């Protein structure tokens, strides 16, 4: 054995050499085990980000109920899932009726409200149109986030 390690081992008695060799083998096995544990952990990706804490907690709860492992990232503003579970997580959230960041669309009219005035109905209709347009634009590939504001003209008898 050449080098520093060889000269140190030669100075040790035979039992000391055995102890050093056993320690080196145990250290190498421990390092291999640690790398294997690290490599076997699933890689998490952000399913949704830029959420407020209430939205993140709501989504995390729905995903856990659906059996999808989750982590919160980004200081609590991201919901993260394993890469292999991304599509399943989106289906679970859609089934539960959670679409984070979406503004309500025409589903605002699903439950009719008695006593709705003409003005509140126009405002609700405008909100529904804005929500539907925002969803459509956000669905375009390359668009990360969309927010739509409409300025609809008021109807008058003179026009």
Coordinates of N, CA and C in Angstrom, one line a residue:
X1 N 0.8 -1.2 0.0 CA 0.0 0.0 0.0 C 0.9 1.2 0.0
X2 N 0.7 2.0 -1.0 CA 1.5 3.3 -1.1 C 0.7 4.4 -0.6
X3 N 1.3 5.5 -0.3 CA 0.7 6.8 0.1 C 0.5 6.9 1.6
X4 N -0.2 7.9 1.9 CA -0.4 8.3 3.3 C -1.2 7.2 4.1
X5 N -2.3 6.7 3.4 CA -3.2 5.7 4.1 C -2.4 4.4 4.3
X6 N -1.6 4.0 3.4 CA -0.8 2.8 3.5 C 0.2 2.9 4.6
X7 N 0.9 4.1 4.7 CA 1.8 4.2 5.8 C 1.2 4.3 7.2
X8 N 0.0 4.9 7.3 CA -0.7 4.9 8.5 C -1.2 3.5 8.9
X9 N -1.7 2.7 8.0 CA -2.2 1.4 8.3 C -1.0 0.5 8.7
X10 N 0.2 0.7 8.1 CA 1.3 -0.2 8.5 C 1.8 0.1 9.9
X11 N 1.6 1.3 10.4 CA 1.9 1.6 11.8 C 1.0 1.1 12.8
X12 N -0.2 0.7 12.4 CA -1.2 0.2 13.3 C -1.0 -1.3 13.5
X13 N -1.4 -1.8 14.7 CA -1.3 -3.3 14.9 C -2.4 -4.0 14.1
X14 N -2.3 -5.3 13.9 CA -3.3 -6.0 13.1 C -4.7 -5.8 13.5
X15 N -5.0 -5.7 14.7 CA -6.4 -5.5 15.1 C -6.9 -4.1 14.8
X16 N -6.0 -3.1 14.9 CA -6.3 -1.8 14.5 C -6.6 -1.6 13.1
X17 N -5.8 -2.4 12.2 CA -6.1 -2.4 10.8 C -7.5 -2.9 10.5
X18 N -7.8 -4.0 11.2 CA -9.1 -4.6 10.9 C -10.2 -3.6 11.3
X19 N -10.1 -2.9 12.4 CA -11.1 -1.9 12.8 C -11.2 -0.8 11.8
X20 N -10.1 -0.3 11.3 CA -10.1 0.7 10.3 C -10.8 0.3 9.0
X21 N -10.4 -0.9 8.6 CA -11.0 -1.5 7.3 C -12.6 -1.7 7.5
X22 N -13.0 -2.2 8.7 CA -14.4 -2.4 9.0 C -15.1 -1.0 9.0
X23 N -14.5 0.0 9.6 CA -15.1 1.4 9.6 C -15.2 1.9 8.2
X24 N -14.2 1.7 7.4 CA -14.2 2.2 6.0 C -15.3 1.6 5.2
X25 N -15.5 0.2 5.4 CA -16.5 -0.5 4.7 C -17.9 0.0 5.2
X26 N -18.1 0.1 6.5 CA -19.3 0.6 7.0 C -19.6 2.0 6.5
X27 N -18.6 2.9 6.5 CA -18.8 4.2 6.0 C -19.3 4.2 4.5
X28 N -18.6 3.4 3.7 CA -19.0 3.3 2.3 C -20.4 2.8 2.1
X29 N -20.8 1.7 2.9 CA -22.1 1.2 2.8 C -23.1 2.2 3.3
X30 N -22.8 3.0 4.3 CA -23.7 4.1 4.8 C -23.9 5.1 3.7
X31 N -22.8 5.5 3.0 CA -22.9 6.5 2.0 C -23.8 6.0 0.8
X32 N -23.6 4.7 0.4 CA -24.4 4.1 -0.6 C -25.9 4.1 -0.2
X33 N -26.2 3.7 1.1 CA -27.6 3.7 1.6 C -28.2 5.1 1.6
X34 N -27.4 6.1 2.0 CA -27.9 7.5 2.0 C -28.2 8.0 0.6
X35 N -27.4 7.7 -0.3 CA -27.7 8.1 -1.7 C -28.9 7.4 -2.3
X36 N -29.0 6.1 -1.9 CA -30.2 5.3 -2.4 C -31.5 5.9 -1.8
X37 N -31.5 6.3 -0.5 CA -32.6 6.9 0.1 C -33.0 8.2 -0.5
X38 N -32.0 9.0 -0.8 CA -32.2 10.3 -1.4 C -32.8 10.2 -2.8
X39 N -32.2 9.2 -3.6 CA -32.7 9.0 -5.0 C -34.1 8.4 -5.1
X40 N -34.5 7.7 -4.0 CA -35.8 7.0 -4.1 C -36.9 8.0 -3.7
X41 N -36.7 9.2 -3.2 CA -37.7 10.1 -2.8 C -38.3 10.7 -4.1
X42 N -39.7 10.8 -4.1 CA -40.3 11.3 -5.3 C -40.0 12.8 -5.5
X43 N -39.9 13.2 -6.8 CA -39.6 14.6 -7.1 C -41.0 15.3 -7.2
X44 N -41.1 16.4 -6.4 CA -42.3 17.2 -6.3 C -42.2 18.4 -7.3
X45 N -43.3 18.7 -7.9 CA -43.5 19.8 -8.8 C -44.7 20.7 -8.3
X46 N -44.7 21.9 -8.7 CA -45.8 22.8 -8.3 C -47.0 22.5 -9.2
X47 N -48.1 22.2 -8.5 CA -49.3 22.0 -9.3 C -50.0 23.3 -9.5
X48 N -50.0 24.1 -8.5 CA -50.5 25.5 -8.5 C -49.6 26.4 -7.7
X49 N -49.4 27.6 -8.2 CA -48.6 28.6 -7.4 C -49.3 29.9 -7.3
X50 N -48.7 30.8 -6.6 CA -49.3 32.2 -6.4 C -50.7 32.1 -5.8
X51 N -50.9 31.2 -4.9 CA -52.2 31.1 -4.2 C -52.1 31.8 -2.9
X52 N -53.3 32.2 -2.4 CA -53.2 32.7 -1.0 C -53.3 31.5 -0.1
X53 N -53.1 31.8 1.2 CA -53.0 30.6 2.1 C -54.3 29.8 2.2
X54 N -55.4 30.5 2.2 CA -56.7 29.8 2.3 C -56.9 28.9 1.1
X55 N -56.6 29.4 -0.1 CA -56.7 28.5 -1.3 C -55.8 27.3 -1.2
X56 N -54.5 27.6 -0.8 CA -53.5 26.5 -0.7 C -54.0 25.4 0.3
X57 N -54.5 25.8 1.4 CA -55.0 24.9 2.4 C -56.2 24.1 1.9
X58 N -57.1 24.8 1.2 CA -58.3 24.1 0.7 C -57.9 23.0 -0.4
X59 N -56.9 23.4 -1.3 CA -56.5 22.4 -2.3 C -55.7 21.3 -1.7
X60 N -54.9 21.6 -0.7 CA -54.1 20.5 0.0 C -55.1 19.5 0.6
X61 N -56.1 20.0 1.3 CA -57.1 19.1 2.0 C -57.8 18.3 0.9
X62 N -58.2 18.9 -0.2 CA -58.9 18.1 -1.2 C -58.0 17.0 -1.8
X63 N -56.8 17.4 -2.0 CA -55.9 16.4 -2.6 C -55.6 15.2 -1.6
X64 N -55.4 15.5 -0.3 CA -55.2 14.5 0.7 C -56.5 13.6 0.8
X65 N -57.7 14.2 0.7 CA -58.9 13.4 0.7 C -58.9 12.5 -0.5
X66 N -58.4 12.9 -1.7 CA -58.3 12.1 -2.9 C -57.2 11.1 -2.9
X67 N -56.3 11.1 -1.9 CA -55.2 10.1 -1.8 C -54.0 10.6 -2.5
X68 N -53.8 11.9 -2.8 CA -52.7 12.4 -3.5 C -51.7 13.0 -2.5
X69 N -50.4 12.5 -2.4 CA -49.5 13.1 -1.5 C -49.2 14.5 -1.9
X70 N -49.1 15.4 -0.9 CA -48.8 16.8 -1.2 C -47.8 17.4 -0.3
X71 N -47.2 18.5 -0.7 CA -46.3 19.4 0.1 C -46.7 20.8 -0.3
X72 N -46.5 21.7 0.7 CA -46.6 23.1 0.4 C -45.2 23.7 0.2
X73 N -45.1 24.5 -0.8 CA -43.8 25.2 -1.1 C -44.0 26.6 -1.3
X74 N -43.0 27.3 -1.5 CA -43.0 28.7 -1.8 C -43.6 29.5 -0.7
X75 N -43.3 29.1 0.6 CA -43.8 29.9 1.7 C -45.3 29.6 2.0
X76 N -45.8 28.6 1.4 CA -47.2 28.3 1.6 C -48.1 28.7 0.5
X77 N -47.5 29.3 -0.6 CA -48.3 29.7 -1.7 C -48.3 28.8 -2.9
X78 N -47.6 27.6 -2.8 CA -47.6 26.6 -3.8 C -48.1 25.3 -3.3
X79 N -48.9 24.6 -4.1 CA -49.2 23.2 -3.7 C -48.4 22.3 -4.7
X80 N -47.6 21.4 -4.0 CA -46.7 20.6 -4.8 C -47.2 19.1 -4.7
X81 N -47.0 18.4 -5.8 CA -47.4 17.0 -5.8 C -46.2 16.2 -6.6
X82 N -46.1 14.9 -6.4 CA -45.1 14.2 -7.1 C -45.4 14.3 -8.6
X83 N -44.3 14.2 -9.4 CA -44.4 14.4 -10.8 C -45.4 13.3 -11.4
X84 N -45.3 12.1 -10.9 CA -46.1 11.0 -11.4 C -47.6 11.2 -11.1
X85 N -47.9 12.0 -10.1 CA -49.3 12.2 -9.7 C -50.0 13.5 -10.2
X86 N -49.3 14.2 -11.1 CA -49.8 15.5 -11.5 C -51.1 15.4 -12.2
X87 N -51.3 14.6 -13.2 CA -52.6 14.5 -13.9 C -53.7 14.0 -13.0
X88 N -53.3 13.0 -12.1 CA -54.3 12.5 -11.2 C -54.8 13.6 -10.2
X89 N -53.8 14.4 -9.8 CA -54.2 15.5 -8.8 C -55.1 16.5 -9.5
X90 N -54.9 16.8 -10.8 CA -55.8 17.7 -11.4 C -57.2 17.1 -11.6
X91 N -57.3 15.8 -11.8 CA -58.6 15.2 -11.9 C -59.3 15.2 -10.6
X92 N -58.5 14.9 -9.5 CA -59.1 14.9 -8.2 C -59.7 16.3 -7.8
X93 N -58.9 17.3 -8.1 CA -59.4 18.7 -7.9 C -60.6 19.0 -8.7
X94 N -60.6 18.6 -10.0 CA -61.7 19.0 -10.8 C -63.0 18.2 -10.3
X95 N -62.8 17.0 -9.9 CA -63.9 16.2 -9.4 C -64.5 16.8 -8.1
X96 N -63.6 17.4 -7.3 CA -64.1 18.0 -6.1 C -64.6 19.5 -6.3
X97 N -64.5 20.0 -7.6 CA -65.0 21.3 -7.9 C -64.0 22.4 -7.5
X98 N -62.7 22.1 -7.4 CA -61.7 23.1 -7.0 C -61.0 23.5 -8.3
X99 N -61.1 24.7 -8.7 CA -60.3 25.3 -9.8 C -59.7 26.6 -9.3
X100 N -58.5 26.5 -8.7 CA -57.9 27.6 -8.1 C -57.6 28.7 -9.1
X101 N -57.8 29.9 -8.6 CA -57.5 31.1 -9.4 C -58.5 31.4 -10.4
X102 N -59.5 30.5 -10.7 CA -60.5 30.7 -11.6 C -61.5 31.7 -11.0
X103 N -62.0 32.6 -11.8 CA -63.1 33.4 -11.4 C -64.3 32.7 -11.8
X104 N -65.4 32.9 -11.1 CA -66.6 32.2 -11.5 C -67.1 32.6 -12.8
X105 N -67.7 31.7 -13.6 CA -68.2 32.0 -14.9 C -69.7 31.9 -14.9
X106 N -70.2 31.3 -15.9 CA -71.7 31.2 -16.0 C -72.3 30.3 -15.0
X107 N -71.5 29.6 -14.2 CA -72.1 28.9 -13.1 C -72.7 29.8 -12.0
X108 N -72.4 31.1 -12.1 CA -73.1 32.0 -11.2 C -74.6 32.0 -11.3
X109 N -75.1 31.5 -12.5 CA -76.5 31.5 -12.7 C -77.1 30.1 -12.4
X110 N -76.2 29.1 -11.9 CA -76.7 27.8 -11.6 C -77.8 27.8 -10.5
X111 N -77.6 28.7 -9.6 CA -78.5 28.8 -8.5 C -79.2 30.1 -8.5
X112 N -80.5 30.1 -9.0 CA -81.1 31.4 -9.2 C -81.4 32.0 -7.8
X113 N -81.2 33.3 -7.8 CA -81.5 34.1 -6.5 C -82.8 34.8 -6.7
X114 N -83.7 34.6 -5.8 CA -85.0 35.3 -5.8 C -84.8 36.7 -5.4
X115 N -85.5 37.6 -6.0 CA -85.4 39.0 -5.7 C -84.2 39.7 -6.3
X116 N -83.6 39.1 -7.3 CA -82.4 39.7 -7.9 C -82.9 40.9 -8.8
X117 N -82.3 42.0 -8.5 CA -82.7 43.2 -9.3 C -82.1 43.2 -10.7
X118 N -82.6 44.0 -11.6 CA -82.0 44.1 -12.9 C -80.6 44.5 -12.9
X119 N -80.2 45.4 -12.0 CA -78.8 45.9 -11.9 C -77.9 44.7 -11.4
X120 N -78.3 44.0 -10.4 CA -77.5 42.9 -9.9 C -77.4 41.8 -10.9
X121 N -78.4 41.6 -11.7 CA -78.4 40.6 -12.7 C -77.4 41.0 -13.8
X122 N -77.4 42.2 -14.2 CA -76.4 42.7 -15.2 C -75.0 42.6 -14.7
X123 N -74.8 42.9 -13.4 CA -73.4 42.8 -12.8 C -73.0 41.3 -12.7
X124 N -73.9 40.5 -12.4 CA -73.6 39.0 -12.3 C -73.3 38.5 -13.7
X125 N -74.1 39.0 -14.7 CA -73.8 38.5 -16.1 C -72.4 39.0 -16.5
X126 N -72.1 40.3 -16.2 CA -70.8 40.8 -16.6 C -69.6 40.0 -15.9
X127 N -69.8 39.7 -14.6 CA -68.8 38.9 -13.9 C -68.7 37.5 -14.5
X128 N -69.8 36.9 -14.9 CA -69.8 35.6 -15.6 C -69.1 35.6 -16.9
X129 N -69.3 36.7 -17.7 CA -68.6 36.8 -19.0 C -67.1 37.0 -18.8
X130 N -66.7 37.8 -17.8 CA -65.3 38.0 -17.5 C -64.7 36.7 -17.1
X131 N -65.3 36.0 -16.2 CA -64.8 34.7 -15.8 C -64.6 33.7 -16.9
X132 N -65.6 33.6 -17.8 CA -65.5 32.7 -18.9 C -64.4 33.1 -19.9
X133 N -64.3 34.4 -20.2 CA -63.3 34.8 -21.1 C -61.9 34.6 -20.5
X134 N -61.8 34.9 -19.2 CA -60.5 34.6 -18.5 C -60.1 33.2 -18.6
X135 N -61.0 32.3 -18.4 CA -60.7 30.8 -18.5 C -60.3 30.5 -19.9
X136 N -61.0 31.0 -20.9 CA -60.6 30.7 -22.3 C -59.3 31.2 -22.6
X137 N -58.9 32.4 -22.2 CA -57.6 33.0 -22.5 C -56.5 32.2 -21.8
X138 N -56.8 31.9 -20.5 CA -55.8 31.1 -19.7 C -55.6 29.8 -20.3
X139 N -56.5 29.2 -21.0 CA -56.4 27.9 -21.6 C -55.5 27.9 -22.8
X140 N -55.1 29.0 -23.3 CA -54.2 29.1 -24.5 C -52.8 28.7 -24.1
X141 N -52.2 27.9 -24.9 CA -50.8 27.5 -24.5 C -49.9 28.7 -24.5
X142 N -49.1 28.7 -23.4 CA -48.2 29.8 -23.3 C -48.7 30.9 -22.4
X143 N -50.0 31.0 -22.1 CA -50.6 32.0 -21.2 C -50.6 31.4 -19.8
X144 N -49.9 32.1 -18.9 CA -49.9 31.6 -17.5 C -51.1 32.0 -16.7
X145 N -51.5 33.3 -16.8 CA -52.6 33.8 -16.0 C -53.3 34.8 -16.9
X146 N -54.6 34.9 -16.7 CA -55.4 35.9 -17.5 C -56.5 36.5 -16.5
X147 N -56.6 37.8 -16.7 CA -57.7 38.5 -16.0 C -58.4 39.4 -16.9
X148 N -59.7 39.3 -17.0 CA -60.4 40.1 -18.0 C -61.4 41.1 -17.3
X149 N -61.4 42.3 -17.8 CA -62.3 43.3 -17.3 C -63.1 43.8 -18.5
X150 N -64.4 43.8 -18.4 CA -65.2 44.3 -19.5 C -65.9 45.6 -19.1
X151 N -66.0 46.5 -20.1 CA -66.8 47.7 -19.9 C -67.9 47.6 -20.9
X152 N -69.0 47.1 -20.4 CA -70.2 46.9 -21.3 C -71.0 48.2 -21.3
X153 N -71.4 48.6 -22.5 CA -72.2 49.9 -22.5 C -73.6 49.7 -21.9
X154 N -74.1 50.7 -21.3 CA -75.5 50.6 -20.7 C -76.5 50.8 -21.8
X155 N -77.5 50.0 -21.8 CA -78.6 50.1 -22.8 C -79.5 51.3 -22.5
X156 N -79.8 52.0 -23.5 CA -80.7 53.2 -23.2 C -81.7 53.2 -24.4
X157 N -82.8 53.9 -24.1 CA -83.9 54.0 -25.1 C -83.5 54.8 -26.3
X158 N -82.5 55.6 -26.2 CA -82.1 56.5 -27.3 C -81.2 55.9 -28.3
X159 N -80.7 54.7 -28.0 CA -79.7 54.1 -29.0 C -80.4 53.0 -29.7

